[in-house]
CSV table of C-alpha atoms in Angstrom, one decimal:
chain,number,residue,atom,x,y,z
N,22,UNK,CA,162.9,91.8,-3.4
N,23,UNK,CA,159.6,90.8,-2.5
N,24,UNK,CA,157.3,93.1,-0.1
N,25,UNK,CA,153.2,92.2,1.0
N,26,UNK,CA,150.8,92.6,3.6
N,27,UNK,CA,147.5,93.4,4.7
N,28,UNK,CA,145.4,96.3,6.7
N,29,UNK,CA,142.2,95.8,8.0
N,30,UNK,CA,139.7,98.7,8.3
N,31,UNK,CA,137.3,98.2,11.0
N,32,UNK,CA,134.2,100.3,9.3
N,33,UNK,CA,135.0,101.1,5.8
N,34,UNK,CA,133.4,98.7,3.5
N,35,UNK,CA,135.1,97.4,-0.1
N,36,UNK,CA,133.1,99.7,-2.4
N,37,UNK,CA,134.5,103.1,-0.7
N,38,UNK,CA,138.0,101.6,-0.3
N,39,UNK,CA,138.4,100.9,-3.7
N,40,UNK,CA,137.1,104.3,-5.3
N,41,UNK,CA,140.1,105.9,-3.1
N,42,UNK,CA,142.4,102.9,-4.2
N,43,UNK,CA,141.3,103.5,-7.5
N,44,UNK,CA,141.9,107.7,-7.7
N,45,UNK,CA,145.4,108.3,-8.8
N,46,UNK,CA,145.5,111.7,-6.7
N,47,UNK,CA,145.0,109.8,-3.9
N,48,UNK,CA,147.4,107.7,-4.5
N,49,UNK,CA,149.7,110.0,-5.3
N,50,UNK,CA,148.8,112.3,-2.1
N,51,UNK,CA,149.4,109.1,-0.2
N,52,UNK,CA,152.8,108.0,-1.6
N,53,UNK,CA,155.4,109.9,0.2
N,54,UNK,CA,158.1,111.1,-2.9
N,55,UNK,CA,155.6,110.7,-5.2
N,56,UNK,CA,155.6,114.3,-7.8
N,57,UNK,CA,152.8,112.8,-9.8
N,58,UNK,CA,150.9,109.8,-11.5
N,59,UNK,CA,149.1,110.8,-14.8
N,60,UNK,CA,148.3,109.0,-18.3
N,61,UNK,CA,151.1,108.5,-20.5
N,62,UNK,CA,150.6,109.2,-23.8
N,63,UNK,CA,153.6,108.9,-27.0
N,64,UNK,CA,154.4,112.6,-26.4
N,65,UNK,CA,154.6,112.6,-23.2
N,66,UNK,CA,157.6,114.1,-21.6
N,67,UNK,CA,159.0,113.9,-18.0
N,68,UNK,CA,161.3,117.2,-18.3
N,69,UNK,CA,158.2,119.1,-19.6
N,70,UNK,CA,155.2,117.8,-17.5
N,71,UNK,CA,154.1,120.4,-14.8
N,72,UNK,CA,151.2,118.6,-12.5
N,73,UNK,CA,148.7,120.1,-11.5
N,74,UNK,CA,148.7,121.3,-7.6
N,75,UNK,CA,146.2,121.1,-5.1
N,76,UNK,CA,143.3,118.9,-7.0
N,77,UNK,CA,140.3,118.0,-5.1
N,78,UNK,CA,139.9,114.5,-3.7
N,79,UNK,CA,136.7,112.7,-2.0
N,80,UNK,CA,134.5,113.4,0.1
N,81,UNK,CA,135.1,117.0,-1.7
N,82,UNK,CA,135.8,116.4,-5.3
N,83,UNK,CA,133.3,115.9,-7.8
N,84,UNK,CA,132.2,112.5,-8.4
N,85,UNK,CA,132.4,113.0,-12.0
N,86,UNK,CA,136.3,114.5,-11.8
N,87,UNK,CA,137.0,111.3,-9.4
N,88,UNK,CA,135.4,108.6,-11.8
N,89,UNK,CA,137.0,110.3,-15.2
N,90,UNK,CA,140.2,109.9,-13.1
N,91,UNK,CA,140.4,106.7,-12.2
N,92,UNK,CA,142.7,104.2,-13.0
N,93,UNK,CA,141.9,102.0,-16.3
N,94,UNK,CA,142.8,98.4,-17.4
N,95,UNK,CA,145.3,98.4,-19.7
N,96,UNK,CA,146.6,102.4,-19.6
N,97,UNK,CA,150.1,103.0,-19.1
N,98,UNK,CA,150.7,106.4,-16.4
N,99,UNK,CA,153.9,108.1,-15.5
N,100,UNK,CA,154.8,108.6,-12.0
N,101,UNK,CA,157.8,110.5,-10.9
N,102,UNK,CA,158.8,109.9,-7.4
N,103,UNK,CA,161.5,111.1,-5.5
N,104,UNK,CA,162.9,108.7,-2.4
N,105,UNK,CA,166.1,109.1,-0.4
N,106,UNK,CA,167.6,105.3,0.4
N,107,UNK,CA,170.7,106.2,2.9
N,108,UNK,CA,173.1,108.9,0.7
N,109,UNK,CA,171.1,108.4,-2.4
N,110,UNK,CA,168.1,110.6,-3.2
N,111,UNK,CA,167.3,109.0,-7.3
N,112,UNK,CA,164.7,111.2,-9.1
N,113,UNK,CA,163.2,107.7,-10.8
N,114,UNK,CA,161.3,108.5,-13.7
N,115,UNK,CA,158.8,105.7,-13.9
N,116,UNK,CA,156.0,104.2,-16.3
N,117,UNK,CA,153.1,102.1,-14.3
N,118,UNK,CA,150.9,99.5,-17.0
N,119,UNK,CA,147.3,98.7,-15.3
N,120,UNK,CA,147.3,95.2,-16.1
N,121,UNK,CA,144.1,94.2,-14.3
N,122,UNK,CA,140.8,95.8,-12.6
N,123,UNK,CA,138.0,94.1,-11.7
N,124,UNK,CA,135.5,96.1,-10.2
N,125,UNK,CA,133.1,92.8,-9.0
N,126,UNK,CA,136.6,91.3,-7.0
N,127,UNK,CA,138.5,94.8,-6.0
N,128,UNK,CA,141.4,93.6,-7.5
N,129,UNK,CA,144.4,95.6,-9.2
N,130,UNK,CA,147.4,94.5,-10.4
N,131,UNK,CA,150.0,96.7,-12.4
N,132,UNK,CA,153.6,96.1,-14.1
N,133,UNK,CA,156.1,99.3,-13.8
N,134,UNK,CA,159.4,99.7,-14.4
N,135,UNK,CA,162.0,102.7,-13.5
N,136,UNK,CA,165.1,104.5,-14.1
N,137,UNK,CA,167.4,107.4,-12.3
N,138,UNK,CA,170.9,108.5,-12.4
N,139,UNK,CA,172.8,104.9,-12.0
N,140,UNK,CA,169.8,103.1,-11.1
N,141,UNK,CA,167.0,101.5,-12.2
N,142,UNK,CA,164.1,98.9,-11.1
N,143,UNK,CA,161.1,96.7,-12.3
N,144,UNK,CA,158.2,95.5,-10.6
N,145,UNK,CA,155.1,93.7,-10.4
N,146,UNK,CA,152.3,94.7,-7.9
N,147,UNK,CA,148.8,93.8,-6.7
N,148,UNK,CA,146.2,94.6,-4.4
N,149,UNK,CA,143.2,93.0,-3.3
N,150,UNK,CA,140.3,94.3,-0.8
N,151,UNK,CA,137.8,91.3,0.5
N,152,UNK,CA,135.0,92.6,3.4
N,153,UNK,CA,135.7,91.5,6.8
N,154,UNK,CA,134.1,88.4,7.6
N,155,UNK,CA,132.0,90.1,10.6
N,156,UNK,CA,131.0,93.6,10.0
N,157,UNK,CA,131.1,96.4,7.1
N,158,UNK,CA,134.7,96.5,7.1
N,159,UNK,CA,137.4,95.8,4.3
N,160,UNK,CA,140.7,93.9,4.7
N,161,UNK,CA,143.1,95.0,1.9
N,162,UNK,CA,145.9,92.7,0.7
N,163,UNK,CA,148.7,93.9,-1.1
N,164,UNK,CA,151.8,92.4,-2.7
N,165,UNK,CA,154.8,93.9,-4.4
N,166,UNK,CA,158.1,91.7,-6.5
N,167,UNK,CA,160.8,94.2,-7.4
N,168,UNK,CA,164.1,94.3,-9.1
N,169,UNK,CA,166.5,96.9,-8.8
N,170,UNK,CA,170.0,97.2,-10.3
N,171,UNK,CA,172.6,99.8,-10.3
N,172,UNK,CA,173.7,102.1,-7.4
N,173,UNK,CA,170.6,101.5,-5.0
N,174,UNK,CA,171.1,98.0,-5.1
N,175,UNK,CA,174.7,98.1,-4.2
N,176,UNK,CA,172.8,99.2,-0.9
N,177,UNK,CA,172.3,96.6,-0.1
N,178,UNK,CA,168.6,94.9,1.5
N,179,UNK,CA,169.8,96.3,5.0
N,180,UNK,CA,169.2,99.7,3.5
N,181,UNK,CA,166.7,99.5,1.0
N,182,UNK,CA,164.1,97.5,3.2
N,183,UNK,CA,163.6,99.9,6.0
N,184,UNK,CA,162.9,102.5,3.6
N,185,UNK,CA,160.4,100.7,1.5
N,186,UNK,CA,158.8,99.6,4.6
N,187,UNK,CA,158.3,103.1,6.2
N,188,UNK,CA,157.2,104.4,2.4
N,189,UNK,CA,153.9,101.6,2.3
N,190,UNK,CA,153.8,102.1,6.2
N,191,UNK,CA,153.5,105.8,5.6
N,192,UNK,CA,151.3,105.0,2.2
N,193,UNK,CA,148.6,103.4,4.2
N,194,UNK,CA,148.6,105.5,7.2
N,195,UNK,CA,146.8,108.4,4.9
N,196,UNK,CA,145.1,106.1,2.7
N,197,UNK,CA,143.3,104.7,5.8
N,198,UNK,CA,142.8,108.7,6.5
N,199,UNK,CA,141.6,109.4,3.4
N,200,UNK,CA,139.4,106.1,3.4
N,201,UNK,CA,137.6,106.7,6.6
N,202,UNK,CA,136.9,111.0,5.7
N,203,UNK,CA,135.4,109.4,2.5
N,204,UNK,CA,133.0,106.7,4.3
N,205,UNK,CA,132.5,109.2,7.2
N,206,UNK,CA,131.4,112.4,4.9
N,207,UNK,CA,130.7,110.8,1.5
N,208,UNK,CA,126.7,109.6,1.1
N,209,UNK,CA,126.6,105.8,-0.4
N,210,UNK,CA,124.7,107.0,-3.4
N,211,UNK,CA,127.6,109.1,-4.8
N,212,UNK,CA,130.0,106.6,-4.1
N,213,UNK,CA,127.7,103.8,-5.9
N,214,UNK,CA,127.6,106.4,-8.8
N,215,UNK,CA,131.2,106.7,-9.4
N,216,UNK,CA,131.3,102.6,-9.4
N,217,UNK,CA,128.6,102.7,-11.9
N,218,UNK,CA,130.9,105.4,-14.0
N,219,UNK,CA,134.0,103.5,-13.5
């Protein structure tokens, strides 16, 4: 299944939409079902893993928390999410690979792959934010190629589709929010400093 787009914000420019597209809290706040997204190290454990609740994100967090954060080339992360796709509500317990940043282009791409109860999927994903031709604005492309097998997928595309559309419809909905608090309330200079820290 194959899912992609583009949102265009009017007045927040590339550099500010990427340091929230690059926070893994905000993405997570963002992503509706999502438990958590955290580094995944060789011990890690989904059945022992309590996040952390209620973590500060930009304009209010520390720059220094935000850029330690941030998502990095080549890390794996573990992301629980939790989405209900007609009778079915899978707990998918899911590892995310950071295949590629680059800071100069504002381009991510990552590699993940899932499983619940009868169920499982794989995907590739991408985003890409390029400035508006005329003004300070940003116009973010994204992409997403998935496979999924096993009960959801008996489901059928009829099912599955409007529920993946109203997850990313929902997902940049508050990113935009979150986007246009952090241009609104954060000074240039601290976002320019997390960039350099990143």
């Amino acid at each position: 299944m194959e899912f992609n787009g583009e949102f265009e914000l009017e007045s927040v420019p590339p550099e500010k939409a990427w340091i929230v597209l690059s926070d893994p809290i905000a993405v997570r706040n963002s992503l509706k079902g999502c438990k958590y997204i955290t580094p995944k190290t060789d011990e890690f454990s989904f059945d022992d893993y309590e996040p952390e609740e209620d973590v500060e994100t930009l304009p209010e967090a520390d720059p220094d928390d935000v850029a330690a954060r941030a998502f990095k080339e080549g890390q794996d992360y573990a992301a629980l999410m939790q989405v209900g796709v007609g009778s079915v509500k899978p707990r998918f317990e899911t590892t995310v690979s950071i295949t590629e940043r680059d800071e100069e282009k504002f381009i991510m791409t990552a590699t993940g792959s899932g499983s619940a109860s009868g169920s499982s999927f794989s995907m590739e994903s991408g985003m890409q934010i390029h400035p508006l031709e005329d003004g300070d604005g940003s116009r973010i492309e994204w992409w997403t190629e998935a496979d999924i097998s096993g009960r959801i997928a008996q489901l059928g595309s009829r099912v599955i589709n409007p529920v993946a559309n109203k997850i990313v419809g929902n997902f940049f909905k508050d990113i935009e929010r979150q986007m246009t608090e952090v241009n609104e309330e954060t000074d240039s200079s601290i976002t320019d400093r997390i960039r350099g820290l990143l």
